[in-house]
């Protein structure tokens, strides 16, 4: 349920003209047993749809950014408003399955995960597994990423399989290099200790960078498939496909220059 008083978990969602998908995400959250607050950091929306969402969910916290500030900056702004000591960063094109938020809140209360970053299992709308935990990118991974020509031409090649962790049972809890920011949770103190998302990354790779800094700081990153979300990939970026591709490559270059120069 979405509440505005004493939430056990704060859910931060960045919106960019994804109100139809966001409506479904909010319904999935409202149907949970866990009392949570939802903060929408709005990089861009249509007024009539925004008003409809706020009217349907009176406890919703809507934080207009005033411009398209990027994913990292908007996520950081939303996190600063959070009243719970547990944070979940969630894409607007997701839906939480089952009673996942109660499970997630309990996990973050457990001593073994209290100082960790948790990545939820992610499924496509047809139920198939999205490979949402991976090894850190290397120059080989640059050639073998999910969107690379090599992966498209030969999806079973060894480089792609290693980077995308196709060799691992995605039903198992496991410590990994990085998890997707589409459904990423942690304690507020962990997020603040790491300095939040690096706003140099406008879109893409901010989750990889955060997990890289977590590793360097001794913070474990855990793939946690006890919590499952359904994800319609790219609902926001599909509005501006060529710009999204440019952002992806710019962020990729920033990451490789920082960690592999």
Coordinates of C-alpha atoms in Angstrom, one line a residue:
X1 CA 0.0 0.0 0.0
X2 CA 1.1 3.6 -0.7
X3 CA 1.2 5.7 2.5
X4 CA 2.4 9.1 3.5
X5 CA 3.1 8.3 7.1
X6 CA 5.7 6.0 8.7
X7 CA 6.7 4.0 5.5
X8 CA 8.8 1.0 6.0
X9 CA 10.3 1.4 2.5
X10 CA 10.7 4.4 0.1
X11 CA 10.3 3.6 -3.6
X12 CA 12.0 6.1 -5.9
X13 CA 10.8 6.2 -9.5
X14 CA 12.1 8.4 -12.3
X15 CA 9.5 9.3 -14.9
X16 CA 10.0 10.6 -18.4
X17 CA 6.7 10.6 -20.3
X18 CA 6.0 7.1 -19.2
X19 CA 2.7 7.8 -17.3
X20 CA 0.8 4.9 -18.8
X21 CA 3.4 2.4 -17.7
X22 CA 3.8 4.2 -14.4
X23 CA 0.1 3.8 -13.7
X24 CA 0.5 0.1 -13.9
X25 CA 3.6 0.2 -11.7
X26 CA 1.7 2.2 -9.1
X27 CA -1.2 -0.2 -9.1
X28 CA 1.2 -3.1 -8.4
X29 CA 2.7 -1.1 -5.5
X30 CA -0.6 -0.1 -4.1
X31 CA -1.6 -3.8 -4.0
X32 CA 1.3 -4.7 -1.8
X33 CA 0.8 -5.4 2.0
X34 CA 3.9 -3.4 2.9
X35 CA 3.3 0.3 3.8
X36 CA 5.6 2.2 1.4
X37 CA 6.0 5.7 0.2
X38 CA 6.4 6.4 -3.5
X39 CA 8.4 9.3 -4.7
X40 CA 8.2 10.1 -8.4
X41 CA 11.1 12.3 -9.7
X42 CA 9.5 13.7 -12.8
X43 CA 11.9 14.5 -15.7
X44 CA 8.9 15.2 -18.0
X45 CA 5.2 14.4 -18.1
X46 CA 1.9 15.3 -19.7
X47 CA -0.2 17.5 -17.3
X48 CA -3.5 15.6 -17.7
X49 CA -1.9 12.2 -17.1
X50 CA 0.2 13.5 -14.1
X51 CA -3.0 14.9 -12.5
X52 CA -4.8 11.6 -13.0
X53 CA -2.0 9.7 -11.3
X54 CA -1.8 12.1 -8.4
X55 CA -5.6 12.0 -8.1
X56 CA -5.6 8.2 -8.1
X57 CA -2.9 7.9 -5.4
X58 CA -3.2 10.8 -3.0
X59 CA -0.2 9.7 -0.9
X60 CA 2.1 9.9 -3.9
X61 CA 5.0 12.3 -3.6
X62 CA 5.5 14.0 -7.0
X63 CA 8.9 15.8 -7.4
X64 CA 9.0 17.9 -10.6
X65 CA 12.6 18.2 -11.8
X66 CA 11.8 21.2 -14.1
X67 CA 13.8 19.7 -16.9
X68 CA 15.1 16.3 -18.0
X69 CA 17.8 16.0 -15.5
X70 CA 18.8 12.4 -16.3
X71 CA 18.3 9.2 -14.4
X72 CA 21.0 9.6 -11.8
X73 CA 20.2 13.2 -10.8
X74 CA 16.5 12.6 -10.6
X75 CA 17.1 9.4 -8.5
X76 CA 19.3 11.3 -6.1
X77 CA 16.7 14.1 -5.8
X78 CA 14.0 11.5 -5.0
X79 CA 16.2 9.8 -2.5
X80 CA 16.8 13.0 -0.6
X81 CA 13.0 13.2 0.0
X82 CA 12.7 9.7 1.3
X83 CA 11.5 9.2 4.9
X84 CA 12.4 5.5 5.2
X85 CA 15.9 4.2 5.9
X86 CA 15.3 1.6 3.1
X87 CA 15.3 2.6 -0.5
X88 CA 14.1 0.9 -3.7
X89 CA 15.0 2.4 -7.1
X90 CA 12.4 1.2 -9.5
X91 CA 11.8 1.9 -13.2
X92 CA 8.4 3.3 -14.2
X93 CA 7.9 0.4 -16.7
X94 CA 8.0 -2.2 -14.0
X95 CA 5.4 -4.1 -11.9
X96 CA 6.2 -5.7 -8.5
X97 CA 5.1 -9.4 -8.5
X98 CA 3.4 -11.1 -5.6
X99 CA 4.0 -9.5 -2.2
X100 CA 7.6 -8.6 -3.2
X101 CA 8.0 -5.4 -1.2
X102 CA 7.4 -7.1 2.1
X103 CA 10.0 -9.7 1.2
X104 CA 12.4 -6.9 0.2
X105 CA 11.9 -5.0 3.3
X106 CA 12.5 -8.0 5.5
X107 CA 15.7 -8.8 3.5
X108 CA 17.1 -5.3 4.1
X109 CA 16.3 -5.7 7.8
X110 CA 18.4 -8.9 7.9
X111 CA 22.0 -8.6 9.2
X112 CA 23.5 -10.3 6.2
X113 CA 22.0 -7.7 3.7
X114 CA 21.8 -4.6 5.9
X115 CA 24.9 -3.1 4.3
X116 CA 24.4 -4.6 0.8
X117 CA 22.9 -3.5 -2.5
X118 CA 20.2 -5.9 -3.6
X119 CA 19.1 -6.4 -7.2
X120 CA 15.7 -8.0 -7.8
X121 CA 15.0 -10.7 -10.4
X122 CA 13.6 -9.1 -13.5
X123 CA 11.3 -10.8 -16.0
X124 CA 10.0 -9.8 -19.4
X125 CA 6.3 -9.4 -19.8
X126 CA 6.2 -12.9 -21.3
X127 CA 7.8 -14.3 -18.1
X128 CA 11.2 -14.9 -19.6
X129 CA 14.3 -14.0 -17.5
X130 CA 16.0 -10.7 -18.1
X131 CA 19.7 -11.0 -17.5
X132 CA 19.8 -8.3 -14.9
X133 CA 23.0 -9.2 -13.0
X134 CA 26.3 -9.2 -14.9
X135 CA 30.1 -9.2 -14.6
X136 CA 31.8 -5.8 -14.8
X137 CA 32.3 -4.6 -18.3
X138 CA 35.7 -5.1 -19.9
X139 CA 36.9 -4.3 -23.4
X140 CA 35.7 -7.8 -24.4
X141 CA 32.3 -7.0 -22.9
X142 CA 32.2 -3.8 -25.0
X143 CA 32.1 -6.2 -28.0
X144 CA 29.8 -8.7 -26.3
X145 CA 27.1 -6.6 -24.5
X146 CA 23.4 -7.2 -25.0
X147 CA 23.2 -4.6 -27.7
X148 CA 26.4 -5.5 -29.5
X149 CA 26.7 -6.7 -33.1
X150 CA 28.5 -9.8 -31.9
X151 CA 25.7 -10.8 -29.5
X152 CA 23.1 -10.2 -32.2
X153 CA 24.9 -12.3 -34.7
X154 CA 26.1 -15.0 -32.3
X155 CA 24.1 -14.8 -29.1
X156 CA 25.8 -18.0 -27.7
X157 CA 29.4 -16.8 -28.1
X158 CA 31.6 -17.2 -25.0
X159 CA 32.3 -13.5 -24.4
X160 CA 28.6 -12.6 -24.3
X161 CA 27.8 -15.7 -22.2
X162 CA 30.5 -14.7 -19.6
X163 CA 29.5 -11.0 -19.4
X164 CA 25.8 -11.6 -19.3
X165 CA 26.2 -14.4 -16.8
X166 CA 24.3 -17.0 -18.9
X167 CA 26.3 -19.6 -17.0
X168 CA 24.5 -18.9 -13.7
X169 CA 21.2 -20.1 -12.4
X170 CA 19.1 -16.9 -12.1
X171 CA 16.9 -18.5 -9.4
X172 CA 19.8 -18.5 -6.9
X173 CA 20.8 -15.7 -4.5
X174 CA 24.4 -14.8 -5.3
X175 CA 27.0 -12.1 -4.8
X176 CA 27.6 -10.5 -8.2
X177 CA 29.5 -7.6 -9.8
X178 CA 26.6 -5.4 -10.6
X179 CA 22.8 -5.4 -10.7
X180 CA 20.3 -3.4 -12.8
X181 CA 19.1 -0.1 -11.6
X182 CA 15.7 -1.0 -12.9
X183 CA 15.0 -2.6 -9.5
X184 CA 17.8 -1.9 -7.0
X185 CA 17.5 -1.6 -3.2
X186 CA 19.7 -0.7 -0.3
X187 CA 19.7 1.0 3.1
X188 CA 19.8 4.8 2.9
X189 CA 23.1 4.9 4.8
X190 CA 24.7 2.6 2.2
X191 CA 23.4 4.9 -0.6
X192 CA 24.8 8.0 1.2
X193 CA 28.1 6.3 2.0
X194 CA 28.6 5.7 -1.7
X195 CA 27.6 9.2 -2.6
X196 CA 24.5 8.3 -4.5
X197 CA 24.4 7.9 -8.3
X198 CA 27.1 9.8 -10.2
X199 CA 25.3 12.5 -12.2
X200 CA 28.0 12.5 -14.8
X201 CA 26.1 9.5 -16.3
X202 CA 22.9 11.1 -17.8
X203 CA 21.4 7.8 -18.7
X204 CA 22.8 4.2 -18.6
X205 CA 25.8 2.9 -16.7
X206 CA 25.0 4.8 -13.5
X207 CA 24.0 1.5 -11.9
X208 CA 27.3 -0.2 -13.1
X209 CA 29.3 2.7 -11.7
X210 CA 27.5 2.6 -8.4
X211 CA 28.2 -1.1 -8.0
X212 CA 31.8 -0.6 -9.0
X213 CA 32.2 2.0 -6.3
X214 CA 30.4 -0.4 -3.9
X215 CA 32.9 -3.1 -4.6
X216 CA 35.8 -0.7 -4.0
X217 CA 34.2 0.3 -0.7
X218 CA 33.6 -3.3 0.4
X219 CA 29.9 -3.1 0.0
X220 CA 28.5 -6.5 -1.3
X221 CA 26.2 -6.5 -4.3
X222 CA 23.7 -9.3 -4.2
X223 CA 21.4 -10.7 -6.9
X224 CA 18.2 -11.4 -4.9
X225 CA 15.6 -13.3 -7.0
X226 CA 13.3 -13.8 -3.9
X227 CA 11.8 -10.5 -5.2
X228 CA 10.6 -10.4 -8.8
X229 CA 9.6 -7.5 -11.0
X230 CA 8.2 -7.5 -14.5
X231 CA 9.9 -5.0 -16.8
X232 CA 8.9 -3.6 -20.2
X233 CA 12.4 -2.5 -21.4
X234 CA 12.9 1.0 -22.5
X235 CA 9.4 2.5 -22.2
X236 CA 10.9 6.0 -21.7
X237 CA 13.9 5.7 -24.0
X238 CA 11.7 4.5 -26.9
X239 CA 10.3 8.1 -27.1
X240 CA 13.8 9.2 -28.2
X241 CA 15.5 6.1 -29.6
X242 CA 18.4 7.9 -31.4
X243 CA 19.1 10.2 -28.4
X244 CA 18.9 7.2 -26.1
X245 CA 21.5 5.4 -28.2
X246 CA 23.8 8.5 -28.0
X247 CA 23.4 8.6 -24.2
X248 CA 24.2 4.9 -24.0
X249 CA 27.4 5.3 -26.0
X250 CA 28.4 8.5 -24.1
X251 CA 27.9 6.8 -20.7
X252 CA 29.7 3.7 -21.9
X253 CA 32.7 5.9 -23.0
X254 CA 32.7 7.7 -19.6
X255 CA 32.7 4.4 -17.8
X256 CA 35.5 2.8 -19.9
X257 CA 37.6 5.9 -19.7
X258 CA 37.2 6.0 -15.9
X259 CA 37.9 2.4 -15.2
X260 CA 39.9 1.1 -18.2
X261 CA 42.1 3.9 -19.4

